[in-house]
Coordinates of C-alpha atoms and ligand atoms in Angstrom, one line a residue:
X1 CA 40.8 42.3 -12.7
X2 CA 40.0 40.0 -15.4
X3 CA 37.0 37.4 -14.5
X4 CA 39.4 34.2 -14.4
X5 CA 41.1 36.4 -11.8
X6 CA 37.9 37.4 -9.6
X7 CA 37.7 33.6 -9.8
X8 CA 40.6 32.9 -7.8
X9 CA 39.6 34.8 -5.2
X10 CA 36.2 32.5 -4.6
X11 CA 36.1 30.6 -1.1
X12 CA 35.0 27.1 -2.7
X13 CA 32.7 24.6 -1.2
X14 CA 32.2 21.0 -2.3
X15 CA 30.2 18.3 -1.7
X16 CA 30.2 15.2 -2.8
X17 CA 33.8 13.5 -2.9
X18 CA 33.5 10.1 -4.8
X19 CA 34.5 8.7 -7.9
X20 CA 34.0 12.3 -9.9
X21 CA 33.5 14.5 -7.0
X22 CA 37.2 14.0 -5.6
X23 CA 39.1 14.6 -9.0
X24 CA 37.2 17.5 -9.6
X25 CA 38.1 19.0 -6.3
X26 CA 42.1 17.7 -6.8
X27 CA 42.4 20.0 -9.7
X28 CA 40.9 23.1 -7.9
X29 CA 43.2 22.7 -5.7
X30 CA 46.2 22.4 -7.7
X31 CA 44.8 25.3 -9.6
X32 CA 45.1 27.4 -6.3
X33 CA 41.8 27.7 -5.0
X34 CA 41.0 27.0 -1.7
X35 CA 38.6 24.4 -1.4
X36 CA 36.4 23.2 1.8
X37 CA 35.2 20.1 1.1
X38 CA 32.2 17.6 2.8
X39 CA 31.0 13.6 2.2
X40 CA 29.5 11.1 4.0
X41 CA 32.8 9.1 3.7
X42 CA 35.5 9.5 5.6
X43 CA 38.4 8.2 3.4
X44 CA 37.1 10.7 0.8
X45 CA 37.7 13.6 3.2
X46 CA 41.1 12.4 4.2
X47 CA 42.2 12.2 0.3
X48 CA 41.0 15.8 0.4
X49 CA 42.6 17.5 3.0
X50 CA 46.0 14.9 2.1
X51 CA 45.2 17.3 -1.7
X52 CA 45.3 20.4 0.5
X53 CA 41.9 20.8 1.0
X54 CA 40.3 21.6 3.9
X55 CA 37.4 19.3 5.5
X56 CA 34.4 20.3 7.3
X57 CA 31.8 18.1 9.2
X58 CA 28.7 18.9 7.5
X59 CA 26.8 20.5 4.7
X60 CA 26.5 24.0 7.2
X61 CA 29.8 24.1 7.5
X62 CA 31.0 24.0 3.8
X63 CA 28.0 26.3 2.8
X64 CA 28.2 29.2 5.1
X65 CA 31.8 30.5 3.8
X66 CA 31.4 29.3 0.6
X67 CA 31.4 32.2 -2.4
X68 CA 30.7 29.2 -4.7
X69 CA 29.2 25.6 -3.8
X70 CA 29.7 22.7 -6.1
X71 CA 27.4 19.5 -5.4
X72 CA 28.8 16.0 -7.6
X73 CA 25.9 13.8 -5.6
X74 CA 24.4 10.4 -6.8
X75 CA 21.1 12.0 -8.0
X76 CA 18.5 13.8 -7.3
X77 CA 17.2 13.1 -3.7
X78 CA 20.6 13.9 -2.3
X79 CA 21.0 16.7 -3.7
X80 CA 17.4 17.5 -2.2
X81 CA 18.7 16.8 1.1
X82 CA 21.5 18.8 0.9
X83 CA 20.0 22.0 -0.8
X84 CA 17.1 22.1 1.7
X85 CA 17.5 20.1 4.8
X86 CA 17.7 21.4 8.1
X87 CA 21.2 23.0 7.9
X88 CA 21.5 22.7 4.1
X89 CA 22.6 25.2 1.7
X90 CA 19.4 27.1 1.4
X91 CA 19.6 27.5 4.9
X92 CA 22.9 29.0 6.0
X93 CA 24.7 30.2 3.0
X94 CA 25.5 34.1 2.2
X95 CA 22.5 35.5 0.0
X96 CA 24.6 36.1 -3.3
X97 CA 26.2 32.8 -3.0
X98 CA 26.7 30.3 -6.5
X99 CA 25.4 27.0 -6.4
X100 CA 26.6 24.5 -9.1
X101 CA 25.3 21.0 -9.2
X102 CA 27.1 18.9 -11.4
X103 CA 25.5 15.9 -10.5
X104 CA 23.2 13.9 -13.0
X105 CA 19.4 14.5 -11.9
X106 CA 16.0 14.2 -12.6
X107 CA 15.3 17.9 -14.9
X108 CA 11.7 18.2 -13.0
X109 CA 13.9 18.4 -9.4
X110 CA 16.9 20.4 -10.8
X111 CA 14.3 23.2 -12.1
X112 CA 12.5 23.2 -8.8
X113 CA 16.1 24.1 -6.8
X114 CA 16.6 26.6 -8.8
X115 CA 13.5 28.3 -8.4
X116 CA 14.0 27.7 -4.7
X117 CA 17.5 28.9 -5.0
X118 CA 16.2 32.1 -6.9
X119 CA 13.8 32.6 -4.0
X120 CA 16.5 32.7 -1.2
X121 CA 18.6 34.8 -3.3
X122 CA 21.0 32.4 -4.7
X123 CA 22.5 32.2 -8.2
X124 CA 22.3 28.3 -9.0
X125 CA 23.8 26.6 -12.1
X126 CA 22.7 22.9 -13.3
X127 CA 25.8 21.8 -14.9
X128 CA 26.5 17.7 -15.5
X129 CA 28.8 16.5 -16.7
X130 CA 30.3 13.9 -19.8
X131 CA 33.8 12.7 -19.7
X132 CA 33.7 10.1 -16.8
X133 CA 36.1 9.3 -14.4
X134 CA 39.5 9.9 -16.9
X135 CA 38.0 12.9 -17.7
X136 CA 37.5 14.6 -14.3
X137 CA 41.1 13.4 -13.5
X138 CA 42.3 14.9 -16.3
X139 CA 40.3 18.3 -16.0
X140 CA 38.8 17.3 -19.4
X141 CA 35.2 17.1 -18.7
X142 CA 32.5 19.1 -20.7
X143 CA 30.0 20.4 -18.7
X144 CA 26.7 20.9 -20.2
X145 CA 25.0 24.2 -17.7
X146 CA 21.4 25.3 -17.4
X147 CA 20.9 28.8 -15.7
X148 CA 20.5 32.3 -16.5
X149 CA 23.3 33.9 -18.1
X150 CA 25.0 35.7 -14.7
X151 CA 25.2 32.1 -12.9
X152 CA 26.4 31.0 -16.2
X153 CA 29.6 33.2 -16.6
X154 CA 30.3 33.3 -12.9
X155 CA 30.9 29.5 -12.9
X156 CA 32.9 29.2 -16.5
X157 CA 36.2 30.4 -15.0
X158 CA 35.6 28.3 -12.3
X159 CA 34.6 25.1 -14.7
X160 CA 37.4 25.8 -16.9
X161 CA 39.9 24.4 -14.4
X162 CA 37.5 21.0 -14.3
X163 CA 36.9 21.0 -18.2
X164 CA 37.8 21.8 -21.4
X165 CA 34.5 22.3 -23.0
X166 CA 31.7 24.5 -21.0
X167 CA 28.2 25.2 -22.9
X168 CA 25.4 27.0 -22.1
X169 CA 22.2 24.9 -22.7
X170 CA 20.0 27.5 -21.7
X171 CA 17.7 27.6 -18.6
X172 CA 17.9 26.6 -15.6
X173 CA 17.2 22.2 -15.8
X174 CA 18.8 22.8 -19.7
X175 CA 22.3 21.0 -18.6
X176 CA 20.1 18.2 -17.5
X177 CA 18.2 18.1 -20.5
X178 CA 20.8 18.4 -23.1
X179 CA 22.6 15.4 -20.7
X180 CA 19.9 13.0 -21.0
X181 CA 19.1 13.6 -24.5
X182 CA 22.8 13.0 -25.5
X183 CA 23.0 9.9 -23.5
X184 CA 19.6 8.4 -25.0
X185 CA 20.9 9.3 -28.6
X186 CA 24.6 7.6 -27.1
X187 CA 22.7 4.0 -26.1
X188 CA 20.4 4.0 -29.4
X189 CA 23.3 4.2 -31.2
X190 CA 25.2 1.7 -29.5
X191 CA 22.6 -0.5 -30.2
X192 CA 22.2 -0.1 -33.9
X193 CA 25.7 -0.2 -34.2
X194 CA 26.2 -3.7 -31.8
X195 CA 23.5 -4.8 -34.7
X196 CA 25.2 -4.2 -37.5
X197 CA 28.2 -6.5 -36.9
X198 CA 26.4 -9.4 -35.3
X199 CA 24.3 -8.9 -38.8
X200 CA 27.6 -8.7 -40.5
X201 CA 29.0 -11.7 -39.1
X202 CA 25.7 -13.5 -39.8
X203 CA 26.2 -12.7 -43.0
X204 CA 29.8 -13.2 -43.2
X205 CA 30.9 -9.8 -43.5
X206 CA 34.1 -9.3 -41.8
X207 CA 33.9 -6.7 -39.2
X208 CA 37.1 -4.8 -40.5
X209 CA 35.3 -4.2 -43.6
X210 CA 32.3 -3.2 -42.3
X211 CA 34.2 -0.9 -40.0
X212 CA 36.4 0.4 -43.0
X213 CA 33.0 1.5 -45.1
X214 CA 30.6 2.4 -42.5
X215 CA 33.0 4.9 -40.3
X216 CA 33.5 6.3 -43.6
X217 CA 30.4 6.4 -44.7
X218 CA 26.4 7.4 -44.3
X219 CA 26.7 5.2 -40.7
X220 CA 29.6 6.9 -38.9
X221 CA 28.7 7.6 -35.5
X222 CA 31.0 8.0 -32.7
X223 CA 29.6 4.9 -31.1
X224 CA 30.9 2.9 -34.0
X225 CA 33.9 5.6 -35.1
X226 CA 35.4 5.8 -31.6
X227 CA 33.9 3.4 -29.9
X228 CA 33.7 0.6 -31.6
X229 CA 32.0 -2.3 -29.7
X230 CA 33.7 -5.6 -32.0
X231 CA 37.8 -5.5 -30.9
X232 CA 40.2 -4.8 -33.5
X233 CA 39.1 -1.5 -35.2
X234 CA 39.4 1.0 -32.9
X235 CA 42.5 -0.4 -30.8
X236 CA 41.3 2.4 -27.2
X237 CA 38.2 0.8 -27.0
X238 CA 36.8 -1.1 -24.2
X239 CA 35.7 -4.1 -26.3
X240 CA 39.5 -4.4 -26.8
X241 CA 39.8 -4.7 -22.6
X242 CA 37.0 -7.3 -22.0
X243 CA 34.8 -4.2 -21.6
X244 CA 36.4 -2.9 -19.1
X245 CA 34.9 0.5 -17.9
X246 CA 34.4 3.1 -19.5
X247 CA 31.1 4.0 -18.9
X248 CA 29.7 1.2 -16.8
X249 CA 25.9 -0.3 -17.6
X250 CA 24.8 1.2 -14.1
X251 CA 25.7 4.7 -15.0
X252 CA 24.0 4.2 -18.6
X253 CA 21.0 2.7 -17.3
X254 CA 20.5 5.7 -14.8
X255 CA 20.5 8.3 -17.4
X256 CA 18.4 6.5 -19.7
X257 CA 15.8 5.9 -16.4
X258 CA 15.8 9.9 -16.3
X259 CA 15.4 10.4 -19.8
X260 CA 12.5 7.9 -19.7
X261 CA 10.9 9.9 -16.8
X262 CA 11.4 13.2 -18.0
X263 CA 10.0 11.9 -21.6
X264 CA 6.5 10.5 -19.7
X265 CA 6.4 13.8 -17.7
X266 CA 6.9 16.1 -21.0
X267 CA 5.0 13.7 -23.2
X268 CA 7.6 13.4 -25.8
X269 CA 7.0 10.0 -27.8
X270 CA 10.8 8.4 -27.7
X271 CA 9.8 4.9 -28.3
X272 CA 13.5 3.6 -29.5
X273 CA 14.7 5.4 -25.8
X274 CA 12.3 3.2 -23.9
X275 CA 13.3 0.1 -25.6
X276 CA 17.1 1.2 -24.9
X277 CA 16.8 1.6 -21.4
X278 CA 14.8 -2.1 -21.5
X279 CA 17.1 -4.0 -23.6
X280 CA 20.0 -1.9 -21.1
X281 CA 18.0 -3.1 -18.2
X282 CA 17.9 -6.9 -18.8
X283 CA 21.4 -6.9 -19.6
X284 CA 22.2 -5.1 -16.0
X285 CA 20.1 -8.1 -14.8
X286 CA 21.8 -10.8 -15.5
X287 CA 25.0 -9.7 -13.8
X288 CA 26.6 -6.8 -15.5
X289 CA 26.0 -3.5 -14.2
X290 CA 29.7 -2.7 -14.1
X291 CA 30.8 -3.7 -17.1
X292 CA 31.1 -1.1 -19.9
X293 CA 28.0 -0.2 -21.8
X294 CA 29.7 -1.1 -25.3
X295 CA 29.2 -4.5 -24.0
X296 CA 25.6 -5.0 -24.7
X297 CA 27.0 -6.2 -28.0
X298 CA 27.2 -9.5 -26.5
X299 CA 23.6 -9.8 -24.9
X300 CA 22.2 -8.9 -28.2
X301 CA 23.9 -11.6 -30.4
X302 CA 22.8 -13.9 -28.1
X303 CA 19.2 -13.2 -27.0
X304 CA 16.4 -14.4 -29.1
Ligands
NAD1 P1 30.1 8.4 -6.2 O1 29.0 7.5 -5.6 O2 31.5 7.8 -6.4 O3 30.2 9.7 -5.4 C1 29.1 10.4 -4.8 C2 29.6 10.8 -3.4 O4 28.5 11.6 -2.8 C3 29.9 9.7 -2.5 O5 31.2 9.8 -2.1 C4 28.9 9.9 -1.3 O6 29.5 9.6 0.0 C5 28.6 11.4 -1.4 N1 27.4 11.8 -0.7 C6 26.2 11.3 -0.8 N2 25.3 12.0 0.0 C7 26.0 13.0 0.5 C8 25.7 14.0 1.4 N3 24.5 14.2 1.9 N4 26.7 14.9 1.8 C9 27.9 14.7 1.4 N5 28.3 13.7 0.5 C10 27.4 12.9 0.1 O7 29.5 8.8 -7.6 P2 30.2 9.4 -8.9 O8 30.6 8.4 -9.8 O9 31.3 10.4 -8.4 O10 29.1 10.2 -9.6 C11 28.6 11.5 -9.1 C12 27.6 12.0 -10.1 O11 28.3 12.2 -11.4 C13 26.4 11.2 -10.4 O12 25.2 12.0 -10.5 C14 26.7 10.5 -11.7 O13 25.5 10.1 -12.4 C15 27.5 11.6 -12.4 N6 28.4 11.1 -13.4 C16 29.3 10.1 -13.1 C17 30.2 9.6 -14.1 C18 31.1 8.5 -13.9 O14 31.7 8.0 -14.8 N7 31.3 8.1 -12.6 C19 30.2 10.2 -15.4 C20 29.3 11.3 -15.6 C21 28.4 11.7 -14.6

């Protein structure tokens, strides 16, 4: 039996049925797994079991069947809670069992679950995700794991049905790591880019041009290549929709929080992160957490 096939015949637990979580889950299902599935909301649950997925009424009763457990959770206290509370996962799954958390957490709290994890016998994968909502619908998402290298190639069939690119990071708390470093590096360059063309129109530069020699040139970035934050250039982009998410200013925001703890806590000097996540803060302030990070282009042409 190959390993995709082995796959198949995994009794699948998930928890955590929102915006990402209940994609994910869709195209298991489709794929042929069978899938028992918990959230706190019940419309979530009836979207699953209306998929052909099965519902249970609590963490317990996802975990204790489950050969593999997937968490998509909105950070890292819930997924606390649901690893070791009362009747978590620790608690009343099958010694053996794989636990993957693709949720975006803090890397100090995904390393300590998987030491827990390792202590009660569990193989546990950190694996976050990029690719957003369009990208868990379309079973497109890259998923970025941290975990030793069993955990790692007992989830990649499994991920493969969710995503089209799965990398090993390394370690367990890796996926996190290699998560928020590519976000911080994502919003720097946003930034510089967003600078460039309201220096360009200052200077009366027209932004086609700039766009034609930079993404060309020495400057090219995907924030400015495929991305572009000015309309016109890149037709798919969100500054062509009124910035329309995309990849809203909360979620941004969050990430670059976590990179700016886990940069204090490791005592790595990022000084351009911090004054990202500030400059991605005051614009979240004044009203627009859901609108797509691309359009902090605006706040910066404007702010003095
Ligand atoms: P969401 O809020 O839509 O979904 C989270 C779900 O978890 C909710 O439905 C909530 O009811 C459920 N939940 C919370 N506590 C629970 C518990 N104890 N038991 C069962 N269910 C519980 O969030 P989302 O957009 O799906 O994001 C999930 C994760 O994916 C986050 O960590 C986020 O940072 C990450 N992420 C999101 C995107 C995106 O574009 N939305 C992109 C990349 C990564």
């Amino acid at each position: 039996m190959t390993s995709a096939e082995q796959a198949m015949e995994f009794k699948l637990g998930f928890i955590g049925l929102g915006n990402m979580g209940g994609p994910m889950a869709s195209n298991l299902i489709k794929a042929g797994h069978a899938v028992t599935g918990f959230d706190l909301q019940a419309q979530n649950l009836a979207i699953l079991t209306a998929q052909g997925g099965k519902k249970a009424n609590d963490v317990g009763n996802v975990a204790r069947d489950a050969d593999v457990i997937i968490l998509m959770l909105p950070a890292g206290e819930f997924v606390r809670d649901v690893l070791c509370g009362k009747e978590g996962v620790f608690a009343v799954a099958k010694p053996g069992t794989l636990i993957i958390d693709c949720s975006t957490i803090d890397v100090a709290t995904a390393r300590e679950m998987a030491r827990e994890a390792e202590k009660h016998g569990f193989l546990m994968l950190d694996a976050p995700v990029s690719g957003g909502v369009m990208g868990a619908q379309a079973g497109s998402l890259t998923f970025m794991c941290g975990g030793d290298q069993k955990a790692f190639a007992t989830a990649k069939p499994v991920l493969e049905i969710m995503g089209a690119n799965i990398i090993h990071a390394g370690g367990p708390g890796n996926g996190q790591a290699a998560k928020l470093c590519n976000n911080m590096l994502l919003a720097i360059s946003m930034i510089g880019v967003s600078e460039a063309f309201n220096l360009a129109d200052a200077l009366g530069l027209e932004r086609q041009k700039l766009f034609d020699i930079s993404s060309t040139a020495s400057g090219q970035c995907w924030s400015l290549n495929t991305y572009c934050p000015v309309p016109g250039p890149v037709p798919a982009s969100p500054a062509n929709n009124d910035y329309k998410p995309g990849f809203s200013v909360a979620m941004m925001l969050k990430d670059l929080k976590l990179a700016q703890e886990a940069a204090r806590k490791s005592d790595a000097n990022t000084p351009l992160g911090q004054h990202a996540r500030d400059l991605y803060q005051a614009f979240e302030e004044l009203g627009n957490s859901e609108v797509d990070f691309s359009g902090i282009i605006k706040f910066l042409r404007t702010k003095k």
